[in-house]
Coordinates of C-alpha atoms and ligand atoms in Angstrom, one line a residue:
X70 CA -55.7 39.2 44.6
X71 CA -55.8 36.8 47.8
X72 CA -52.6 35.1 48.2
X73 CA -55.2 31.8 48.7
X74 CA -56.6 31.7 45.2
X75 CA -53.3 32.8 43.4
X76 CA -52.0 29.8 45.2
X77 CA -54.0 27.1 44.1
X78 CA -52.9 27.9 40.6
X79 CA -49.3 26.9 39.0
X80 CA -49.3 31.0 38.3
X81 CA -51.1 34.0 38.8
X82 CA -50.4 34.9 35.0
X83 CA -50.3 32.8 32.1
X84 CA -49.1 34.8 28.9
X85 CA -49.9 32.8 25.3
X86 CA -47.5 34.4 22.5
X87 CA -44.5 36.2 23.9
X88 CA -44.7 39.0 21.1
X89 CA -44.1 42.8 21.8
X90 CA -47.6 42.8 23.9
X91 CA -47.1 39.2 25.7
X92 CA -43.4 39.8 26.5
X93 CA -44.2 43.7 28.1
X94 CA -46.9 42.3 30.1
X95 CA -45.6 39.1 31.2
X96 CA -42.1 41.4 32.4
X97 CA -44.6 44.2 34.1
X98 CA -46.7 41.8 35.9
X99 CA -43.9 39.7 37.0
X100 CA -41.7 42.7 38.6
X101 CA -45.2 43.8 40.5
X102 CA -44.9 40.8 42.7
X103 CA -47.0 38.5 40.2
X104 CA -45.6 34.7 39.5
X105 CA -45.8 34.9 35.5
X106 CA -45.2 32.2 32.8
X107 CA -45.3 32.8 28.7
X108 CA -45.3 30.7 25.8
X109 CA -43.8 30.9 22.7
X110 CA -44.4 28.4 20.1
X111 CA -42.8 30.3 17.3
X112 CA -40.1 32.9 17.9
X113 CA -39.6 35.3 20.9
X114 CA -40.1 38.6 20.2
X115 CA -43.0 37.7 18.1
X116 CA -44.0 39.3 14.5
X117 CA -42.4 42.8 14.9
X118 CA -39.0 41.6 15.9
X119 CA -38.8 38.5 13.2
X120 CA -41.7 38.9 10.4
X121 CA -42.3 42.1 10.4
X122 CA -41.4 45.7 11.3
X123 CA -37.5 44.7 12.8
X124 CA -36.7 43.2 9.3
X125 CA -38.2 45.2 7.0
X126 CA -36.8 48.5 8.1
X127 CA -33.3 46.5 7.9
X128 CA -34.8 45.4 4.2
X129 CA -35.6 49.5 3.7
X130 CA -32.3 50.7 4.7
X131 CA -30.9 47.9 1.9
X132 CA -33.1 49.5 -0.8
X133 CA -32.4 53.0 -0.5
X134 CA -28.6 52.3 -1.0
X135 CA -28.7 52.4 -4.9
X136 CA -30.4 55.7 -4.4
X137 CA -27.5 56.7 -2.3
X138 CA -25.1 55.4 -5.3
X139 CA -26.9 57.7 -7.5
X140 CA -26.9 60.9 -5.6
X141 CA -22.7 60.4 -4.8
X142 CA -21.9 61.6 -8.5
X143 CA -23.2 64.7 -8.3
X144 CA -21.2 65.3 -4.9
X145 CA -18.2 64.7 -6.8
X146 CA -17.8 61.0 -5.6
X147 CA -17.1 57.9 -8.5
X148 CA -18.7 54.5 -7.4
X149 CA -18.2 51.5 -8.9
X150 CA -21.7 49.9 -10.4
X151 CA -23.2 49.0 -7.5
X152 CA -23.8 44.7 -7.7
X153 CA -26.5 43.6 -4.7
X154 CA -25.9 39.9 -3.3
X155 CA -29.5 38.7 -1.5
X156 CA -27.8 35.8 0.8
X157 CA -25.7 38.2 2.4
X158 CA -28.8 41.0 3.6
X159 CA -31.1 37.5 4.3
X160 CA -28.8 36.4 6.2
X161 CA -27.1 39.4 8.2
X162 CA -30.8 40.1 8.9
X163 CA -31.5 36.6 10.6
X164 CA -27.9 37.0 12.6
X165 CA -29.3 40.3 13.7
X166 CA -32.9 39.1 14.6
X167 CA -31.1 36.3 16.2
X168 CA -29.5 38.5 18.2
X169 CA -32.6 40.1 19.3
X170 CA -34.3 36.9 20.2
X171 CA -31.5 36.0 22.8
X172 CA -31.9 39.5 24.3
X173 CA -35.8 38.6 24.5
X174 CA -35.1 35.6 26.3
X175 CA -32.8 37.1 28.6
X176 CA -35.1 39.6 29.5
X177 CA -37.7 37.4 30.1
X178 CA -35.3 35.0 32.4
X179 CA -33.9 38.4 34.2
X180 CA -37.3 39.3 34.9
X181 CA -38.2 36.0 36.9
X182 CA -41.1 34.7 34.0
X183 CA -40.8 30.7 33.4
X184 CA -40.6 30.5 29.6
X185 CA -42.5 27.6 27.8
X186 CA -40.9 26.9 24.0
X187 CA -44.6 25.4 22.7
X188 CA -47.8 25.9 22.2
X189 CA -50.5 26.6 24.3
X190 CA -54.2 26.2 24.6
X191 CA -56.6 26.8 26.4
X192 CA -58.7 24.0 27.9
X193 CA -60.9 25.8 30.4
X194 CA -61.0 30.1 31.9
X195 CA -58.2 28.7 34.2
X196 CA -56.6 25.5 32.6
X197 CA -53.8 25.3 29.5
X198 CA -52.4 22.6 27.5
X199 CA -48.8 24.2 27.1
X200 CA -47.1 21.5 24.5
X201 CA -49.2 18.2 26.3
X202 CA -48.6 19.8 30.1
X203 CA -51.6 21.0 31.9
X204 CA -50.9 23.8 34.1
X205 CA -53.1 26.6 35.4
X206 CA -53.5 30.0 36.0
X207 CA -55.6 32.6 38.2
X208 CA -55.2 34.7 34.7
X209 CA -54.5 33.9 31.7
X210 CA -53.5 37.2 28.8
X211 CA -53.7 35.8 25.4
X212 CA -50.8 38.2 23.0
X213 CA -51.1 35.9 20.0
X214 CA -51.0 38.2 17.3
X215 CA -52.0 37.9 14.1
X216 CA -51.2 36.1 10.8
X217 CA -50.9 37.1 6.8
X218 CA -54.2 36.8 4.8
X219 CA -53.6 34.2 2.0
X220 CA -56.5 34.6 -0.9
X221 CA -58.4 32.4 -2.8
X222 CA -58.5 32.7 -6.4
X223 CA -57.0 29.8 -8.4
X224 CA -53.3 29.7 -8.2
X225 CA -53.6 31.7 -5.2
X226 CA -51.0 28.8 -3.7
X227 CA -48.3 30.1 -5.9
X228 CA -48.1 33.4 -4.3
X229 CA -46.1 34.0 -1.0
X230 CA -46.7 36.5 2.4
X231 CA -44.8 38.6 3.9
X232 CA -43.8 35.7 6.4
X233 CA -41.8 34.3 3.7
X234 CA -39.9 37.5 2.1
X235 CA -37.9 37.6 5.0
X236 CA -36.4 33.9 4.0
X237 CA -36.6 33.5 0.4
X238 CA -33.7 31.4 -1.4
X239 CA -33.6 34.2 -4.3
X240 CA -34.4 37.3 -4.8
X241 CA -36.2 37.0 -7.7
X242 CA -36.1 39.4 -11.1
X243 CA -39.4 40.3 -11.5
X244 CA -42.5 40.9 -8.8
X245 CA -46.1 41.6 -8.7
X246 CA -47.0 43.2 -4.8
X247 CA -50.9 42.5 -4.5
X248 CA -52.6 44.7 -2.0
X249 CA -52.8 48.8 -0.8
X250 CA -51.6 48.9 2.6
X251 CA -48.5 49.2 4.5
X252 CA -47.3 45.8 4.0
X253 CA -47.8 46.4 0.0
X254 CA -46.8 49.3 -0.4
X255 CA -43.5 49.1 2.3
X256 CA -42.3 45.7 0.1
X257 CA -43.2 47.3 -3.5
X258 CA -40.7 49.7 -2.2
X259 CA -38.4 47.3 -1.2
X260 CA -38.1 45.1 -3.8
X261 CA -37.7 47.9 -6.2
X262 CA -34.9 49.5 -4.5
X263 CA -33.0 46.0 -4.2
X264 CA -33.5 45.6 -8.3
X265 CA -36.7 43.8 -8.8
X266 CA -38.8 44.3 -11.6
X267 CA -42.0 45.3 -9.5
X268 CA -45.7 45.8 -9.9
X269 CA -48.2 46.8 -7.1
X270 CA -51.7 46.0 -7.7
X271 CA -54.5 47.5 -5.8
X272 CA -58.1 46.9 -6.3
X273 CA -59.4 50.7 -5.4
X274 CA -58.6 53.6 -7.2
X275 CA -55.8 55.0 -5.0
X276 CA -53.7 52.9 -2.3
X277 CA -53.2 53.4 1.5
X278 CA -57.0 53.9 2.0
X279 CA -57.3 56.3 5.3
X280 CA -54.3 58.0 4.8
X281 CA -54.6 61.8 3.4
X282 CA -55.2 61.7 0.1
X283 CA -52.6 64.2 -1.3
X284 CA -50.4 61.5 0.8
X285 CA -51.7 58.6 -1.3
X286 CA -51.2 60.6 -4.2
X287 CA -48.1 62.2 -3.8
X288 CA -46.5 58.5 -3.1
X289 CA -48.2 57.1 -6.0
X290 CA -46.5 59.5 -8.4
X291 CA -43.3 59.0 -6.6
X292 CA -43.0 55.0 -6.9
X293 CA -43.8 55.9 -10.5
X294 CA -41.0 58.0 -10.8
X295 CA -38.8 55.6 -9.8
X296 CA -40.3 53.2 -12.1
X297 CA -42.6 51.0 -9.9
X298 CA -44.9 49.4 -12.0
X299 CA -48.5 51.0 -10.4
X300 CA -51.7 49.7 -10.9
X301 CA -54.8 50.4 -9.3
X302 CA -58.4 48.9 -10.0
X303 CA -56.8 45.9 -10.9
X304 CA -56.8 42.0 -8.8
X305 CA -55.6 39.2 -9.9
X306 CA -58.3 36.9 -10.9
X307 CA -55.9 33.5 -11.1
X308 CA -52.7 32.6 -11.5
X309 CA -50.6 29.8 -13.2
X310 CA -47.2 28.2 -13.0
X311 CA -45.0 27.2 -16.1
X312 CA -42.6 23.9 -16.1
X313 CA -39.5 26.9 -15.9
X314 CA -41.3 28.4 -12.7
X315 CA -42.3 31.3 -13.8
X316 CA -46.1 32.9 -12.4
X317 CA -48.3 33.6 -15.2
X318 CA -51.1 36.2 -13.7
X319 CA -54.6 37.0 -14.9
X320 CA -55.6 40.4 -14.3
X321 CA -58.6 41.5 -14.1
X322 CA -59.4 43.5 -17.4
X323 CA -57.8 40.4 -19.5
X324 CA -54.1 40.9 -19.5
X325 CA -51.3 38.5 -18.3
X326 CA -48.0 39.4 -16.8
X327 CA -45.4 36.8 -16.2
X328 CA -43.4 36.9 -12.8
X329 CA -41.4 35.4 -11.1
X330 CA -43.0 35.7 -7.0
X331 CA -46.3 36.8 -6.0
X332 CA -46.7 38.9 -2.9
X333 CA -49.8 39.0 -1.0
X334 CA -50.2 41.5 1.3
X335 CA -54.0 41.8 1.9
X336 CA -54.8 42.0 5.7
X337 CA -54.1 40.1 8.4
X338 CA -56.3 37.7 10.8
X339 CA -56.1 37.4 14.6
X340 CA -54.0 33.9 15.4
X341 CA -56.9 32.3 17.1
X342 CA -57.2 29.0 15.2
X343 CA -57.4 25.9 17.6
X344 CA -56.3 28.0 20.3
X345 CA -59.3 26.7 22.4
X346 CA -61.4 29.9 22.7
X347 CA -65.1 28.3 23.2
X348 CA -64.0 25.5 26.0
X349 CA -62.4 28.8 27.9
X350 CA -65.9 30.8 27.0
X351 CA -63.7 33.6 25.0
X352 CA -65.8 34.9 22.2
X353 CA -64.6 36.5 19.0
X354 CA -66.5 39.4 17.0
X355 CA -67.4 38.8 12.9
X356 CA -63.3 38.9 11.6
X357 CA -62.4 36.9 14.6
X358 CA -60.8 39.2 16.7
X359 CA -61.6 38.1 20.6
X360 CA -63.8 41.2 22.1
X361 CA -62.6 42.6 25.2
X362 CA -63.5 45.6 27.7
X363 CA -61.8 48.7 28.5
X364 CA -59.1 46.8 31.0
X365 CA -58.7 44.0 28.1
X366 CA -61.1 41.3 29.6
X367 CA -62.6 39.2 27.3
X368 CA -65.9 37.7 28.0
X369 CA -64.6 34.8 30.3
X370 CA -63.5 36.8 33.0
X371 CA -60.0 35.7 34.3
X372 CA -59.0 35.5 30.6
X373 CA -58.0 38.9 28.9
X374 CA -56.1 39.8 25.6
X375 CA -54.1 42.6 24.2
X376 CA -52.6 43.5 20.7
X377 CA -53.1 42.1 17.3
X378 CA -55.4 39.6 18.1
X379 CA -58.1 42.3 19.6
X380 CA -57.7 44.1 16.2
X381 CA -57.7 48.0 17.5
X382 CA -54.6 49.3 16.1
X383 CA -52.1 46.6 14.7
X384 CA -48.9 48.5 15.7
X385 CA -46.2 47.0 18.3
X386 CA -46.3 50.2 20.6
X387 CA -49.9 49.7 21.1
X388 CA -49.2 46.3 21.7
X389 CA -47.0 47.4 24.1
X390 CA -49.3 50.3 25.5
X391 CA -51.9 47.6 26.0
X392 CA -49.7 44.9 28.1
X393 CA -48.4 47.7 30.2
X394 CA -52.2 49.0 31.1
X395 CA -52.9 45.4 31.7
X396 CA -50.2 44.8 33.8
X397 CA -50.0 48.0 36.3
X398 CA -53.6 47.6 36.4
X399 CA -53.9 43.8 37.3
X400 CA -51.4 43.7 39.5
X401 CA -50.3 46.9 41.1
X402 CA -53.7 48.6 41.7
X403 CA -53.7 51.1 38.8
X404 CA -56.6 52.5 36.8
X405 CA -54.9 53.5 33.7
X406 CA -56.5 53.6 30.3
X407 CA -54.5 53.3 26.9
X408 CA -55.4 56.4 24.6
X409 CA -56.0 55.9 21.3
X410 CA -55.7 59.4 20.0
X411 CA -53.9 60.8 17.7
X412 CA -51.3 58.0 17.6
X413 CA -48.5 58.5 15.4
X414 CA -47.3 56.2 12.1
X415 CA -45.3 55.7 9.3
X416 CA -45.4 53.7 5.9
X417 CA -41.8 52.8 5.7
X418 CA -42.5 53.4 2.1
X419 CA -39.8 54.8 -0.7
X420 CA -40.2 57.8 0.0
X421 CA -41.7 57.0 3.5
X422 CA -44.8 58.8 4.9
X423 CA -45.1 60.5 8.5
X424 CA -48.7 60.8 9.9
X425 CA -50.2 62.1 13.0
X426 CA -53.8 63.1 13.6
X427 CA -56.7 63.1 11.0
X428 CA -56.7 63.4 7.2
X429 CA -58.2 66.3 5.5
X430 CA -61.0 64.4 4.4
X431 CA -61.4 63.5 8.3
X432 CA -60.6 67.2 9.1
X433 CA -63.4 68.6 7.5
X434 CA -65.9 65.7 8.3
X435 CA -65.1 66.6 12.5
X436 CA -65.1 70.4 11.8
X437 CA -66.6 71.1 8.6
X438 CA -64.0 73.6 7.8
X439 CA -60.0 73.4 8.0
X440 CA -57.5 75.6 6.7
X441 CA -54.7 73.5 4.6
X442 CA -50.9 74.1 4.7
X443 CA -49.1 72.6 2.0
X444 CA -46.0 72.5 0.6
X445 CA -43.9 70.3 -1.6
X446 CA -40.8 70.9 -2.8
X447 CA -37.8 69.0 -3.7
X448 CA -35.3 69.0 -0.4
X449 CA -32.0 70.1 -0.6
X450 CA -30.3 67.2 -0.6
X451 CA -31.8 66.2 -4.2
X452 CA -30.0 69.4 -5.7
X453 CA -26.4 69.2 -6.7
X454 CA -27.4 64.6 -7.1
X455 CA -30.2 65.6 -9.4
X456 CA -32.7 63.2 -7.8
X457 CA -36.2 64.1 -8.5
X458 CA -37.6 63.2 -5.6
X459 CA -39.9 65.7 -4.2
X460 CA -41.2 66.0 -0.7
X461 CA -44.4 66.8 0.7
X462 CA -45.4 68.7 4.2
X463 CA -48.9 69.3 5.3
X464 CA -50.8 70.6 8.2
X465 CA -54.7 70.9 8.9
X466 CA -55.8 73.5 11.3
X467 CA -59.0 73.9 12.4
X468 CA -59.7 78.2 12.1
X469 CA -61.5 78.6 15.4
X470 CA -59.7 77.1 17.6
X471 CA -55.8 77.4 15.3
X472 CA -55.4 74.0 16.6
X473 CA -53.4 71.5 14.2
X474 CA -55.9 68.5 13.8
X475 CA -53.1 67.1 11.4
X476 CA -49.7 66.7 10.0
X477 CA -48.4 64.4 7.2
X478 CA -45.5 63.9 5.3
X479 CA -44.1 61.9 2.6
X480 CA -40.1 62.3 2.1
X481 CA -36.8 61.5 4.0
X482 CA -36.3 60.6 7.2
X483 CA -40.4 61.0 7.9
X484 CA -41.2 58.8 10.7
X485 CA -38.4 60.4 12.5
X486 CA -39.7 63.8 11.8
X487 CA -43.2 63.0 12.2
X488 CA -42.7 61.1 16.0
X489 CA -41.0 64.6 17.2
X490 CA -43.8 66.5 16.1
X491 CA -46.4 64.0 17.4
X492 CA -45.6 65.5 20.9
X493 CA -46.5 68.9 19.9
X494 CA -49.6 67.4 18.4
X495 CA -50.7 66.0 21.2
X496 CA -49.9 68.3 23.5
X497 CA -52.4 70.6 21.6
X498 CA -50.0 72.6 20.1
X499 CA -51.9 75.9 17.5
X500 CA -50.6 76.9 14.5
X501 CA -49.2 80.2 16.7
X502 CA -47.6 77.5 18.7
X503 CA -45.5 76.3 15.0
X504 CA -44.9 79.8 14.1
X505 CA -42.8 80.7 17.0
X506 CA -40.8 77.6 16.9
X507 CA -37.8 78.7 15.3
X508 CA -36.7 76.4 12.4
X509 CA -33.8 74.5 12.0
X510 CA -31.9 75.7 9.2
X511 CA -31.6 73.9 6.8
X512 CA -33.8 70.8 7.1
X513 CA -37.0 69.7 5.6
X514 CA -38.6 69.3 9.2
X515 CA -38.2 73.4 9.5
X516 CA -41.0 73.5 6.8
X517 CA -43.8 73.1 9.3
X518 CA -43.2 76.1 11.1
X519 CA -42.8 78.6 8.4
X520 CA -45.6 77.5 6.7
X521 CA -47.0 81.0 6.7
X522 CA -50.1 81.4 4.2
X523 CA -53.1 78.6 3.9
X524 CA -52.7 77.1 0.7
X525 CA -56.6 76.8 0.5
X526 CA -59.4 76.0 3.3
X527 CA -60.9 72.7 2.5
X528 CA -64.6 72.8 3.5
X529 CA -67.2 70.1 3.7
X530 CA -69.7 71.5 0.7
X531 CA -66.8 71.6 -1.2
X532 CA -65.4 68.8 -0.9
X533 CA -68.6 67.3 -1.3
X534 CA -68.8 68.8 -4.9
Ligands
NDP42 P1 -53.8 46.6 5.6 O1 -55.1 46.3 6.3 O2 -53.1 47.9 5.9 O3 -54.1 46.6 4.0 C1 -54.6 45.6 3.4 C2 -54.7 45.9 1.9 O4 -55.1 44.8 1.1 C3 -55.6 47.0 1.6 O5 -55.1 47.8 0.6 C4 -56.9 46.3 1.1 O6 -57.7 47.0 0.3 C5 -56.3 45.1 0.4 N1 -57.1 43.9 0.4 C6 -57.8 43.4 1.4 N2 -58.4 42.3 1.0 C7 -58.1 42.1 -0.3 C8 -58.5 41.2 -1.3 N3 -59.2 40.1 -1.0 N4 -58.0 41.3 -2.6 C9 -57.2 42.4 -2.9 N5 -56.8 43.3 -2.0 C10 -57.3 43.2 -0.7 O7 -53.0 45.3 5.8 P2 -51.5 45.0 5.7 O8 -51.4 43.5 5.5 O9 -50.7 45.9 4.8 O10 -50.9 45.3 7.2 C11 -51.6 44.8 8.4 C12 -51.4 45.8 9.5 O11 -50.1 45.8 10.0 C13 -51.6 47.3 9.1 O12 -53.0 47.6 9.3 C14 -50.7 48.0 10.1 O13 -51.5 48.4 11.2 C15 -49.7 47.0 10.4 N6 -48.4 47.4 9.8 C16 -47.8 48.6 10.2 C17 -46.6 49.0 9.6 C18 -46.0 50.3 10.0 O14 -46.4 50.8 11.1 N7 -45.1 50.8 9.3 C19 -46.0 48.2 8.6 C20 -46.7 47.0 8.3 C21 -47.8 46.6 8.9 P3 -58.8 48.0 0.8 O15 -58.1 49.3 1.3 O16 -59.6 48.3 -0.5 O17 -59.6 47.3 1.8

């Protein structure tokens, strides 16, 4: 960068959406000598940290309490019948998230980048409107995120998104969850646990499409155990509202069920309404996500983009992954690349899921054979409380080479578990590698290495039959 044409412009970066990805980047390029500005027309710290993965884990931790409640007895412990009061959670959550946006803002002011509360678009590759200022940038990173799908069926306006759960007045008594991925399936959990009457609808045969399918299954029969509501093949076809408030759905297949909140959670969009993409030459594939080259350039070529709204992997430490490559690689001469293999995730689901590498049906597709290692078992903890909550551990190997292509598991504490082993995982870790790690004794997590025995060896004729 010549210190003449970063000169003629207010700022060498110009960072719309100060998110996880926009807040990273605008902090990285700033402390490698860049003169960085962000906006923010919402709430620092973007979806993660107020609509999204921040609050619902603090919602998850309030829903496994009454399981907690349950277990005590049979550790000897009498607790009073637990009573759950909605305001208070709501509203320690904002205090907390409130919290967090101050430390976003300090880190932001700490790191020298001029903060803009408002919106921005763009009006050329070089020029923003930022709340009715014009000011201009050498480069501009557009972090804008994404946004909840809403449908379209009739009635459709009487449902909610995930947005709102986070604010609602009431919690109410009964709920239908609409949708199959994380989203769904994380606030049919939820709700449950906090005392709603919940159903989760999903229009395919088995939810959390991509994920192993002894996964999907295993979780199925667990949120049935505890008396979620499941039902699969099934949309809602309209949707009306009574004088008393309450949501009468259609299903498809011709039954009604009365409710009292709809939640949609059926995809999300990239934010790029209005935002001034064609006057700035930035073009956007067929679902509207902006297209962009290996170092995040879009097709106007001092305007780049990271996270949700490129649509490559909607998770914050991508986001994050992607605003640092942008950054070190803009502005302090680096050539690095983000790698998208093998990235670990959970489904902060009840009982949550741990993931890293491919699914079995992926397993044998890459390799056409893999030896399976399965177990599932009820963990220890469940014993003397009585709770019937199985776990499941599973691990692909691919024979030739005895490298683990995947490990998955649904139970306790599995994103924890599963982000420990991801290392292992990625460092190329063999099934030899598992066995001589000792285990831990006792925990669930010492499961994966004394697997001993394949439980089968999945192969593509027969999964094909
Ligand atoms: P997902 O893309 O994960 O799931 C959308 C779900 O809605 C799928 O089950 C899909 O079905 C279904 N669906 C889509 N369109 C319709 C429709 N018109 N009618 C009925 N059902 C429909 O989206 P989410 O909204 O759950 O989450 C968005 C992203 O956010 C995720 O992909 C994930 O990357 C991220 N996220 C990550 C979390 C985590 O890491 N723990 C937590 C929450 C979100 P089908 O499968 O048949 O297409």
């Amino acid at each position: 960068m010549s210190d003449t044409a970063s000169h003629s412009y207010d700022y060498d970066l110009f960072v719309i959406g100060a998110g996880s990805g926009g807040v990273r980047a605008a902090r990285m390029s700033s402390a490698n000598g860049a003169r960085v500005a962000i906006a923010e027309e919402r709430f620092l710290g973007g979806t993660c940290v107020n609509v999204g993965c921040v609050p619902k884990k603090l919602f998850t931790y309030a829903a496994h309490v009454p399981d907690e409640v349950k277990d005590a007895a049979g550790y000897g412990w009498t607790v009073g019948a637990p009573r759950f009061d909605w305001p208070t959670l709501r509203d320690n959550k904002t205090a907390e998230i409130e919290r967090l946006n101050g430390i976003y803002e300090k880190l932001l002011s700490n790191a020298g980048v001029t903060l803009y509360n408002a919106r921005a678009t763009l009006v050329d590759a070089h020029t923003l409107d930022v709340g009715g200022e014009t000011v201009t940038a050498e480069r501009i990173l557009i972090a804008v995120g994404g946004r909840p799908n809403r449908p379209s069926e009739p009635g459709a306006e009487y449902g909610v998104v995930s947005d709102d759960m986070f604010y609602l007045d009431e919690l109410p008594k009964r709920a239908i969850v609409a949708g199959g991925g994380y989203i769904a399936v994380e606030f049919a959990g939820i709700l449950h646990g906090l005392g709603v009457e919940t159903t989760q609808l999903y229009r395919g045969d088995m939810f959390l499409r991509g994920f192993d399918d002894d996964v999907r299954a295993h979780l199925a029969e667990e949120m049935r155990k505890k008396g979620v509501d499941l039902r699969f093949n099934t949309i809602i076809e309209k949707t009306e509202k009574r004088e008393d408030g309450t949501l009468v759905a259609h299903l498809s297949g011709g039954e009604t069920l009365e409710t009292d909140l709809i939640l949609y959670a059926i995809g999300r969009s990239p934010n790029t309404d209005g935002l001034g993409l064609e006057a700035a030459g930035v073009e956007t594939d067929a679902k509207g996500a902006i297209k962009v080259d290996d170092d995040y350039r879009t097709t106007a070529s001092s305007v780049y983009a990271i996270g949700d709204v490129i649509d490559r992997v909607q998770l914050t430490p991508v986001a994050i992954g992607e605003g640092m490559v942008f950054a070190f690689n803009t502005f302090a001469g680096q050539s690095r690349k983000m790698d998208y293999r093998d990235i670990p995730s959970a489904v902060f689901s009840h009982p949550p899921i741990g993931s890293v590498g491919l699914s079995e049906a992926e397993a044998v597709a890459e390799y056409g054979a893999v030896d399976v290692y399965q177990a599932s078992f009820r963990p220890m903890k469940n014993t003397l409380s009585g709770n019937q909550e199985k776990a499941l551990m599973k691990l692909l190997v691919e024979p030739k080479s005895d490298r683990v292509v995947g490990l998955h598991m649904v139970g306790p504490e599995a994103g924890e578990i599963a982000q420990g082993f991801a290392v292992a995982f990625r460092a190329g870790a063999t099934k030899a590698d598992f066995d001589s790690t000792v285990g831990i004794h006792p925990t669930s997590a010492e499961e994966f290495v004394t697997m001993r025995e394949p439980t089968r060896r999945a192969e593509a004729s027969k999964a094909a039959e």
